[in-house]
mmCIF file of C-alpha atoms in Angstrom:
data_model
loop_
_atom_site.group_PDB
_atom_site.id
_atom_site.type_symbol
_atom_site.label_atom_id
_atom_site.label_comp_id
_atom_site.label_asym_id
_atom_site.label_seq_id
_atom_site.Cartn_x
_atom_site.Cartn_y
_atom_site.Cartn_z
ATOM 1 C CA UNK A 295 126.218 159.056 32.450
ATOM 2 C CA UNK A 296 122.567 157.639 30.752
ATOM 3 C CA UNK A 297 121.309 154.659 32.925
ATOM 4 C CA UNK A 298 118.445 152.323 32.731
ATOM 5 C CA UNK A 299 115.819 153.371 35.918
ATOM 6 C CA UNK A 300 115.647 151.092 38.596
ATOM 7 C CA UNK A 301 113.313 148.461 38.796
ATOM 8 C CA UNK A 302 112.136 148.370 42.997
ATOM 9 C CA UNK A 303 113.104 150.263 45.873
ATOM 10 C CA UNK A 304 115.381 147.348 46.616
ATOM 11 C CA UNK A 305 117.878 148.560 43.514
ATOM 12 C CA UNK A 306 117.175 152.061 44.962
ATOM 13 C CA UNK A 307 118.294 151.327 47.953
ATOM 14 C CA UNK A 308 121.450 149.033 47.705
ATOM 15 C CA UNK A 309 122.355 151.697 44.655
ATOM 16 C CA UNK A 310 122.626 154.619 47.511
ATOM 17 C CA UNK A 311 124.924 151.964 49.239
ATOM 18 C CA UNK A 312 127.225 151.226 46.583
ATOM 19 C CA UNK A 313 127.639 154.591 46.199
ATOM 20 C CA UNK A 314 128.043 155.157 49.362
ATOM 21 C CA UNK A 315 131.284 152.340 49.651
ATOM 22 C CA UNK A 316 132.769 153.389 46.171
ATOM 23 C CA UNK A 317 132.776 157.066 47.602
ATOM 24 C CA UNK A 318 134.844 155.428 50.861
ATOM 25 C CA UNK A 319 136.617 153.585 48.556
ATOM 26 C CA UNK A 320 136.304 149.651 49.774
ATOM 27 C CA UNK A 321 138.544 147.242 47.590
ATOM 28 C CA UNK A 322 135.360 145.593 45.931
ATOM 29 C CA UNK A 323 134.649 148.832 44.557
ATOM 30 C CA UNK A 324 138.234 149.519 42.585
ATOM 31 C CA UNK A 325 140.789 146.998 40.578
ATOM 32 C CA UNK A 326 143.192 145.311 42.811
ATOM 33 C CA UNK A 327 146.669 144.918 42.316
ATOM 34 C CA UNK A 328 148.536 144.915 38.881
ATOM 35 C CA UNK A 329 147.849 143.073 35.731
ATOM 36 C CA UNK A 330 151.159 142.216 33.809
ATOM 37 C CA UNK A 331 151.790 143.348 30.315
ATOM 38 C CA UNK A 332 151.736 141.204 27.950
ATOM 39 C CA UNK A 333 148.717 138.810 26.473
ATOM 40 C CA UNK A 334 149.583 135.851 27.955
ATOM 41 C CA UNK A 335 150.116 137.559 31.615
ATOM 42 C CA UNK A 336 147.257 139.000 31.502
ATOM 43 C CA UNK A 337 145.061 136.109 30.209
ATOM 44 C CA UNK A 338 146.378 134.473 33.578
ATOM 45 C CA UNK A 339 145.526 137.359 35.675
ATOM 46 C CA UNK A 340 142.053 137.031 34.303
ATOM 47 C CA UNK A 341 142.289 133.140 34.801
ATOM 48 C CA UNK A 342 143.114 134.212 37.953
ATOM 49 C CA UNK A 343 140.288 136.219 38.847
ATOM 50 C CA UNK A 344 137.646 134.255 37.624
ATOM 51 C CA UNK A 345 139.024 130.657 39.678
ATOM 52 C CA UNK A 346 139.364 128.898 36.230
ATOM 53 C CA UNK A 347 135.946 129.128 35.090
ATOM 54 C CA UNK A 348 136.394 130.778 32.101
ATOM 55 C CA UNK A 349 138.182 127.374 30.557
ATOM 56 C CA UNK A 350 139.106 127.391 27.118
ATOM 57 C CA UNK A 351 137.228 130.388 26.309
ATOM 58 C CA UNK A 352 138.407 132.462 23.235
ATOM 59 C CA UNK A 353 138.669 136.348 24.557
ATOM 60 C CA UNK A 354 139.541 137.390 21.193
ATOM 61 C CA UNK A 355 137.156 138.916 18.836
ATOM 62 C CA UNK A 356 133.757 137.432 21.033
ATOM 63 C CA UNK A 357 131.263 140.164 22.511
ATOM 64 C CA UNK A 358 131.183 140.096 26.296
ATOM 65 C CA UNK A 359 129.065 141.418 29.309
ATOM 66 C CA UNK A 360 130.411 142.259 32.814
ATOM 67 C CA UNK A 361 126.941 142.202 34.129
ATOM 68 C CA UNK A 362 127.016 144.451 37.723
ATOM 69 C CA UNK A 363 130.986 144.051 37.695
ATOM 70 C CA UNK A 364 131.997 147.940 37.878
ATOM 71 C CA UNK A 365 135.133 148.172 40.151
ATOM 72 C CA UNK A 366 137.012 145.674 38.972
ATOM 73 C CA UNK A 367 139.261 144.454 36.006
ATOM 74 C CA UNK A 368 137.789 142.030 34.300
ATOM 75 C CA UNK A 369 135.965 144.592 31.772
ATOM 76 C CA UNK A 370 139.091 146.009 30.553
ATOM 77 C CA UNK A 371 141.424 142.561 30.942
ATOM 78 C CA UNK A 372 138.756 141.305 28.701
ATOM 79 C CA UNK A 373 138.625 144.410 26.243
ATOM 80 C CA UNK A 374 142.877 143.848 26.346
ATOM 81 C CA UNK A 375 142.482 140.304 25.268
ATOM 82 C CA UNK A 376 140.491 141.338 22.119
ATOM 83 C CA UNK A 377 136.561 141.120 23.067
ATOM 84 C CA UNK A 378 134.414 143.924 22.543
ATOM 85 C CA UNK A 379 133.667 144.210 26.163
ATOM 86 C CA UNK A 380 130.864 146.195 28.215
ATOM 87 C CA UNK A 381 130.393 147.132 31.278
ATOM 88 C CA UNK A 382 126.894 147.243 33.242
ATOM 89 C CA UNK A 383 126.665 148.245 36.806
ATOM 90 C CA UNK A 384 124.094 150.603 39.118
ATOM 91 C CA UNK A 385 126.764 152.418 40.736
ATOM 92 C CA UNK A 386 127.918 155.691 38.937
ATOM 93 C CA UNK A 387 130.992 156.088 40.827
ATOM 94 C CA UNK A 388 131.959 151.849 40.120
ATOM 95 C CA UNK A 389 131.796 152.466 36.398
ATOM 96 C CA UNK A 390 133.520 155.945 36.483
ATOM 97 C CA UNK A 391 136.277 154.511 38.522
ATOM 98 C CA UNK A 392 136.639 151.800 35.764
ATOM 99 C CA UNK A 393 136.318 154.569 33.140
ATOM 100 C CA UNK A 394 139.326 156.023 34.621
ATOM 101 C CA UNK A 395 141.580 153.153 34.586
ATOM 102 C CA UNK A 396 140.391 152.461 30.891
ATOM 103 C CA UNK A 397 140.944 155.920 29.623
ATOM 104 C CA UNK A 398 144.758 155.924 31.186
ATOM 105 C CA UNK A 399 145.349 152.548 29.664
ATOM 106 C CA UNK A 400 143.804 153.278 26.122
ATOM 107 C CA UNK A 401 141.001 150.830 26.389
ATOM 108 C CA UNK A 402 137.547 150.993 24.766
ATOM 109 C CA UNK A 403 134.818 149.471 27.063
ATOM 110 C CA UNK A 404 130.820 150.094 26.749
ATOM 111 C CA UNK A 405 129.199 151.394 29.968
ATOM 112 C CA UNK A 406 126.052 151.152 31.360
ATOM 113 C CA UNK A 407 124.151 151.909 34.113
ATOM 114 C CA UNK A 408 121.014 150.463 35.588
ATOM 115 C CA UNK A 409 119.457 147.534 37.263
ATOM 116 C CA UNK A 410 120.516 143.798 36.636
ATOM 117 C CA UNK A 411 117.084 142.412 36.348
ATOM 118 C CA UNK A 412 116.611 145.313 33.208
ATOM 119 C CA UNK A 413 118.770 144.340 30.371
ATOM 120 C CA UNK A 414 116.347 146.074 28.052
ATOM 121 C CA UNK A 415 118.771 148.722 26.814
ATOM 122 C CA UNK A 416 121.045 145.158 25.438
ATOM 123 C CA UNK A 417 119.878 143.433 22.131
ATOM 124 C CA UNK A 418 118.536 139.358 22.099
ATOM 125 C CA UNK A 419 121.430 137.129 21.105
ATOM 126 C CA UNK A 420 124.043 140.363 21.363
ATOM 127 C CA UNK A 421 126.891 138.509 24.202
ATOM 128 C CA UNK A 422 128.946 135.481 23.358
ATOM 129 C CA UNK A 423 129.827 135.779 27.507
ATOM 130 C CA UNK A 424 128.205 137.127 30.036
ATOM 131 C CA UNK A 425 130.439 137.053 33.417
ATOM 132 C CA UNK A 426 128.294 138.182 36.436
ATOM 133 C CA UNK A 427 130.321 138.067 39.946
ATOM 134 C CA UNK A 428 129.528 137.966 43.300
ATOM 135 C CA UNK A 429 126.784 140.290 43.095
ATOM 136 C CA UNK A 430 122.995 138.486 42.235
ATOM 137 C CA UNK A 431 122.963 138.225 46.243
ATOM 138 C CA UNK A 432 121.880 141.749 45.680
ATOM 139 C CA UNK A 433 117.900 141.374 44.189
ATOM 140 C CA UNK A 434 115.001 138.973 45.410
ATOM 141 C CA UNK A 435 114.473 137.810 42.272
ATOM 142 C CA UNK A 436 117.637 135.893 40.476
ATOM 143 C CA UNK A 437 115.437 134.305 38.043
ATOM 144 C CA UNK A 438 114.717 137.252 36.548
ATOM 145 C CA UNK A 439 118.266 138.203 36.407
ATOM 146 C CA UNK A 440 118.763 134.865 34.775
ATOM 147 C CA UNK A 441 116.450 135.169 31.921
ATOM 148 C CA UNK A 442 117.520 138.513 30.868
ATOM 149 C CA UNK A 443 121.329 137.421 30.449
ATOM 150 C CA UNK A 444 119.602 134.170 28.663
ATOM 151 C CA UNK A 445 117.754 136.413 26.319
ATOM 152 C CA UNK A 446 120.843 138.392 25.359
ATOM 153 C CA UNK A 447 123.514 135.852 25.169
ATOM 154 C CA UNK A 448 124.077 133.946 21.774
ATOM 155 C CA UNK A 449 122.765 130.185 21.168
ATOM 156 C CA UNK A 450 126.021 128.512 22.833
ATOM 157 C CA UNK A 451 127.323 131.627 25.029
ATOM 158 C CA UNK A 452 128.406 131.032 28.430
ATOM 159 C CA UNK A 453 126.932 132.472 31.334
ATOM 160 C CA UNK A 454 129.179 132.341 34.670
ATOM 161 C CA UNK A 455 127.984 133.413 37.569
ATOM 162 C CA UNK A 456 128.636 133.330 40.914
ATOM 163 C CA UNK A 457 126.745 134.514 44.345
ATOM 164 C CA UNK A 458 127.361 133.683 48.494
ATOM 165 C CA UNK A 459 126.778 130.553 49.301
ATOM 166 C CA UNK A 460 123.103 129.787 50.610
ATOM 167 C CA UNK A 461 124.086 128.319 53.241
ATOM 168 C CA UNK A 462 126.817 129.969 54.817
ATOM 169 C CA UNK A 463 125.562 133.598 54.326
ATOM 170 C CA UNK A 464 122.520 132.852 56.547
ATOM 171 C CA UNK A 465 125.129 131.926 59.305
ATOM 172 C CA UNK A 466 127.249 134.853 59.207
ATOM 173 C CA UNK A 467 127.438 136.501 62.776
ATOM 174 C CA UNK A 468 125.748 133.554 63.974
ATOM 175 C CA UNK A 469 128.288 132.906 66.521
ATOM 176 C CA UNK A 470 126.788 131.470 69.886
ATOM 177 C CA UNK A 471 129.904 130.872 71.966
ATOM 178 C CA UNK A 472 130.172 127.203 71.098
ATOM 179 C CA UNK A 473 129.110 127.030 67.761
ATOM 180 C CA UNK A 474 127.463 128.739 64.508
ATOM 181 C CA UNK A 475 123.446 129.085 64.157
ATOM 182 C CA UNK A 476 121.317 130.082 61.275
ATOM 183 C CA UNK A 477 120.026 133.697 61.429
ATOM 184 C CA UNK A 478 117.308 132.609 58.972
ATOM 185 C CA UNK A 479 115.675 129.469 57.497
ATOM 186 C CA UNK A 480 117.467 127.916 54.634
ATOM 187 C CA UNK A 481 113.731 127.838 53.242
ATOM 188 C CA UNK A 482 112.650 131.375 54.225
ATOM 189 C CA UNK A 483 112.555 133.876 51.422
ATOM 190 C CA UNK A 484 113.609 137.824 52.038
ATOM 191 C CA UNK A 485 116.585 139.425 52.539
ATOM 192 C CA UNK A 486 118.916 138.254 55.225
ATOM 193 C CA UNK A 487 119.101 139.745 58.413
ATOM 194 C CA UNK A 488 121.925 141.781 59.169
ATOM 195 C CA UNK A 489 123.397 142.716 62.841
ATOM 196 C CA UNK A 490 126.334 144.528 62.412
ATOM 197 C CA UNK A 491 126.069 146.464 58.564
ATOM 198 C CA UNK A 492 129.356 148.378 59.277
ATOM 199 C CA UNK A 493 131.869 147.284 56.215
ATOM 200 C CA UNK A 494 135.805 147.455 57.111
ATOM 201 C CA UNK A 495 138.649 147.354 55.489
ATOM 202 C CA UNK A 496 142.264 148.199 57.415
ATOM 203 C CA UNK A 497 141.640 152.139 58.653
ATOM 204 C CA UNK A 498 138.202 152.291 56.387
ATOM 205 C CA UNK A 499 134.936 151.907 58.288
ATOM 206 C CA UNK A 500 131.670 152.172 56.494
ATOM 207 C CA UNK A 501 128.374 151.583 57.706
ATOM 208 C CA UNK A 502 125.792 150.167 54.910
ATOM 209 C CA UNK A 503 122.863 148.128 55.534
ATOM 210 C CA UNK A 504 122.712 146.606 52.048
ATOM 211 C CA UNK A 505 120.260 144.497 51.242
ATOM 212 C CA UNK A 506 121.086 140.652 50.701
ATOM 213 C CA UNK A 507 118.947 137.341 49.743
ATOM 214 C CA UNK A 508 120.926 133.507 50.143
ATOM 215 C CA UNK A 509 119.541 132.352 46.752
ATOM 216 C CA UNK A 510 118.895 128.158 47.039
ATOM 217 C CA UNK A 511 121.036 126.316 44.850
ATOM 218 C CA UNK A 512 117.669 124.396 43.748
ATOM 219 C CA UNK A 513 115.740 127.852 43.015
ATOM 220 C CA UNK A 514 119.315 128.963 40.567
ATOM 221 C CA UNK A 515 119.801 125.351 39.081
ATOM 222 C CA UNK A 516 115.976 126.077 37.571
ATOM 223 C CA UNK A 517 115.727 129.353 36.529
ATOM 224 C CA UNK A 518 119.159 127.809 34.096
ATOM 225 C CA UNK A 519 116.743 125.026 33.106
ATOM 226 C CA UNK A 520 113.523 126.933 32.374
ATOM 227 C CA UNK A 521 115.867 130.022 30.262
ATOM 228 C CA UNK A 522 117.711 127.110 28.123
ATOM 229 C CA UNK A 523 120.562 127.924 29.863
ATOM 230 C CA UNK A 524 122.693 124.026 30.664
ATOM 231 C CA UNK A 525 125.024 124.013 33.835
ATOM 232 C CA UNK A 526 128.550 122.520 32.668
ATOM 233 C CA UNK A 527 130.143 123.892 35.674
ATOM 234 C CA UNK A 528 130.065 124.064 39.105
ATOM 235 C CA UNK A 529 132.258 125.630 42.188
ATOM 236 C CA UNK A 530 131.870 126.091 45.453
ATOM 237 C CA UNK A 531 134.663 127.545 47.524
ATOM 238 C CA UNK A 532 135.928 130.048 49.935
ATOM 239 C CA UNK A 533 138.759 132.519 49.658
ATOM 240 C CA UNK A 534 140.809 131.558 51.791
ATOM 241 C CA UNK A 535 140.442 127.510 53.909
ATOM 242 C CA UNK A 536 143.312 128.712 56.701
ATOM 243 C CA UNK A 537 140.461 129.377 59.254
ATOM 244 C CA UNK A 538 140.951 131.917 61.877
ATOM 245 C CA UNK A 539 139.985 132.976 65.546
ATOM 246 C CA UNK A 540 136.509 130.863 66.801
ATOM 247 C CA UNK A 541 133.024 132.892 65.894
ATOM 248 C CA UNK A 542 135.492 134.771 63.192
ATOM 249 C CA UNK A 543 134.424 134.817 59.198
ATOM 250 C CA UNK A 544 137.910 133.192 58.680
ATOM 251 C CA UNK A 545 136.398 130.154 60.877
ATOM 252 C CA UNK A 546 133.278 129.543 59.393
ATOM 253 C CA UNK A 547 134.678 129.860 55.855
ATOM 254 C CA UNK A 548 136.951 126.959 56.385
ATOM 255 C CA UNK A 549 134.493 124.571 57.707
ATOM 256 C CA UNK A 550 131.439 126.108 54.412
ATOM 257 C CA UNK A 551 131.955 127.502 51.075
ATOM 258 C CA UNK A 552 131.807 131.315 51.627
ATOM 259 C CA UNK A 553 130.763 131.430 47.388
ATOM 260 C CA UNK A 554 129.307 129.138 44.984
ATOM 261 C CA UNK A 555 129.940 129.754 40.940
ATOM 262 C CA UNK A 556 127.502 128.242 37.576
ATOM 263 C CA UNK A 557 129.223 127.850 34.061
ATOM 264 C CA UNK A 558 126.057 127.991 31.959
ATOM 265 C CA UNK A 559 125.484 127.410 28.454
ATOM 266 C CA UNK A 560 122.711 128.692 26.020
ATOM 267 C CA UNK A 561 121.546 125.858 24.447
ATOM 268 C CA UNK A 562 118.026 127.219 22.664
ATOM 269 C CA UNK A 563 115.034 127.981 23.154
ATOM 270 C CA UNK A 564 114.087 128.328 27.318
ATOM 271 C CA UNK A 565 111.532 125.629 28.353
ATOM 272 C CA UNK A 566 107.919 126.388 28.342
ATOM 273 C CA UNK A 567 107.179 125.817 32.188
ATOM 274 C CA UNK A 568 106.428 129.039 34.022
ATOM 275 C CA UNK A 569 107.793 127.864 37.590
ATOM 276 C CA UNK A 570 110.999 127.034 35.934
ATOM 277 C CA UNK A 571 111.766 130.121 33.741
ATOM 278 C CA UNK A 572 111.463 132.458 37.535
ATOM 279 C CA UNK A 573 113.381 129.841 39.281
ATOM 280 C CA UNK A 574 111.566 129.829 42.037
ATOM 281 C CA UNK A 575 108.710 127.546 43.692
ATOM 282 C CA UNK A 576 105.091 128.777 42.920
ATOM 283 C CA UNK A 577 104.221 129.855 46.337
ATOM 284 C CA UNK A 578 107.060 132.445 46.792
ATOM 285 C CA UNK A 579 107.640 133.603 43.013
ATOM 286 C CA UNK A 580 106.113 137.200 42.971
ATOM 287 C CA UNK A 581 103.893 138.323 39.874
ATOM 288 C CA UNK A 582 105.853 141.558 38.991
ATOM 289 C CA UNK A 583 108.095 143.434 41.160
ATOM 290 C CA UNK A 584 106.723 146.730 43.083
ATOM 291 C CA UNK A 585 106.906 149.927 41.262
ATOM 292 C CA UNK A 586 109.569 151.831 41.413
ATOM 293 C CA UNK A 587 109.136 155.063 44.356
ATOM 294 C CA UNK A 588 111.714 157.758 42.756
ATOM 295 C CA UNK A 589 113.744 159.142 45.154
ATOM 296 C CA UNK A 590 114.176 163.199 45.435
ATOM 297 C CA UNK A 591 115.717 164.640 42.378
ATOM 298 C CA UNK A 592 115.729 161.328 40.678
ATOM 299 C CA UNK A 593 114.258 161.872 36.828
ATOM 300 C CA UNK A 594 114.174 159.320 33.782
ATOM 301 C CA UNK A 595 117.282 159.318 31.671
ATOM 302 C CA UNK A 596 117.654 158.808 27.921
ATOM 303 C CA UNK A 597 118.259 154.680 28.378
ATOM 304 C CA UNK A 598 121.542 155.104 25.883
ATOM 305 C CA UNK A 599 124.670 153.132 26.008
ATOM 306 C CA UNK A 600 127.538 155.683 26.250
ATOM 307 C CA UNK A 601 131.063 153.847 24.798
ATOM 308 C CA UNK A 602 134.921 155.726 24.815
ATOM 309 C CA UNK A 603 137.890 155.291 26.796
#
């Protein structure tokens, strides 16, 4: 499958690890459960899915971008409901997993495969929607993220977004015996540490140390402002607020938001201000990222969108 190259070692890296859980076959890497069959079920399934943030949005007939969202169904629910719908993700085995479902349902989605921060390969003003979940915890640099789905969404399409909370992700195994700690400064920049990078679900047990930045609130909220993108909406939740054992995920999650979610809006043209458009304060926004280090084997594809069921 053609992909866009990858813009750091960071993409390098946590694209090894995707592949790595797809191939063990975590939930987040394959559509859960069953959408119903007819429109109206399976606009609430998609409701559903996306907590309500989607609103009154029109599926029908509007061009939309499931930016890094291979795995799950809300490229083909959207397709289903009428949009001309693609799919962009850096893991091979994501997309071709969703390429399977499609193909045995008779639905036409647009893949590709690369880097979220390079949205070259997609044309200025081509998206009406751009739906991005849970996965900009994955690069250092969200604002460039950001601008990229700014530059190719249509004056008035939505971006909605959503990312761990800053907060609460920098507490995770932060369990003392009598109470949670930060593993890292809410104003410290870099990835987050990680003690325990084994991933488990039921009987499957995968260990992969990807890497993970707690994005401020502050440092999102601007890089919206400085790409003309206007916040209409705003979450912040957890999946589930029943709590569980003390020092448990469960716990924590019921006392913080485990996620937080943006409903954006393209208004125009992005403000002028430099600090802004990166969304990040001068001292820590980097110039450029490092240059890419290709792995073994790893050559330049033909940066093509491929498109079929």
């Amino acid at each position: 499958m053609p992909k866009r190259v990858a813009v750091d070692e960071v993409a390098a890296h946590n694209e090894r690890m995707w592949e790595r859980l797809a191939k063990a076959g975590i939930p987040y890497t394959r559509p859960q459960g069953s959408p119903p069959k007819t429109k109206a079920g399976k606009r609430r399934f998609l409701d559903e899915l996306t907590d309500g943030s989607l609103g009154a949005f029109e599926t029908h007939g509007k061009r939309v971008l499931c930016l890094a969202g291979g795995g799950g169904w809300h490229a083909i629910l959207f397709a289903e409901l009428g949009a001309d719908a693609t799919l962009f993700d850096i893991s091979s085995r994501q997309l071709e997993t969703v390429r399977r479902v499609a193909r045995r349902r008779g639905t036409k989605l647009t893949y590709v495969r690369g880097d979220m921060r390079d949205l070259s390969v997609l044309g200025n003003g081509e998206f009406d929607l751009v739906y991005h979940n849970h996965s900009i915890v994955f690069v250092p640099d969200a604002g460039r993220v950001i601008a990229e789905v700014a530059r190719v969404l249509a004056v008035g399409g939505l971006y909605i977004f959503s990312t761990m909370h800053p907060v609460t992700i920098r507490m995770y195994e932060g369990w003392t015996g009598t109470g949670w700690r930060f593993k890292k400064r809410y104003f410290d920049d870099g990835p987050i540490p990680i003690v325990d990078p084994t991933w488990e679900f039921g009987k499957i047990r995968v260990r992969a140390p990807t890497l993970e930045y707690g994005h401020r609130t502050a440092d999102l909220v601007k890089a919206c402002a400085g790409s003309g993108l206007v916040i209409d909406g705003l979450w912040e939740y957890s999946p589930s607020y029943e709590g569980g054992p003390a020092g448990s995920e469960d716990d924590l999650e019921r006392q913080l938001p485990a996620f937080i979610r943006f409903r954006a809006r393209k208004i125009g043209a992005p403000a002028k201000s430099p600090s802004a458009a990166n969304g990040s304060r001068r001292r820590t926004d980097p110039p450029a990222p490092p240059a890419f280090a290709p792995p073994p084997g790893y050559s330049r594809p033909n940066p093509r969108r491929t498109r079929g069921r």
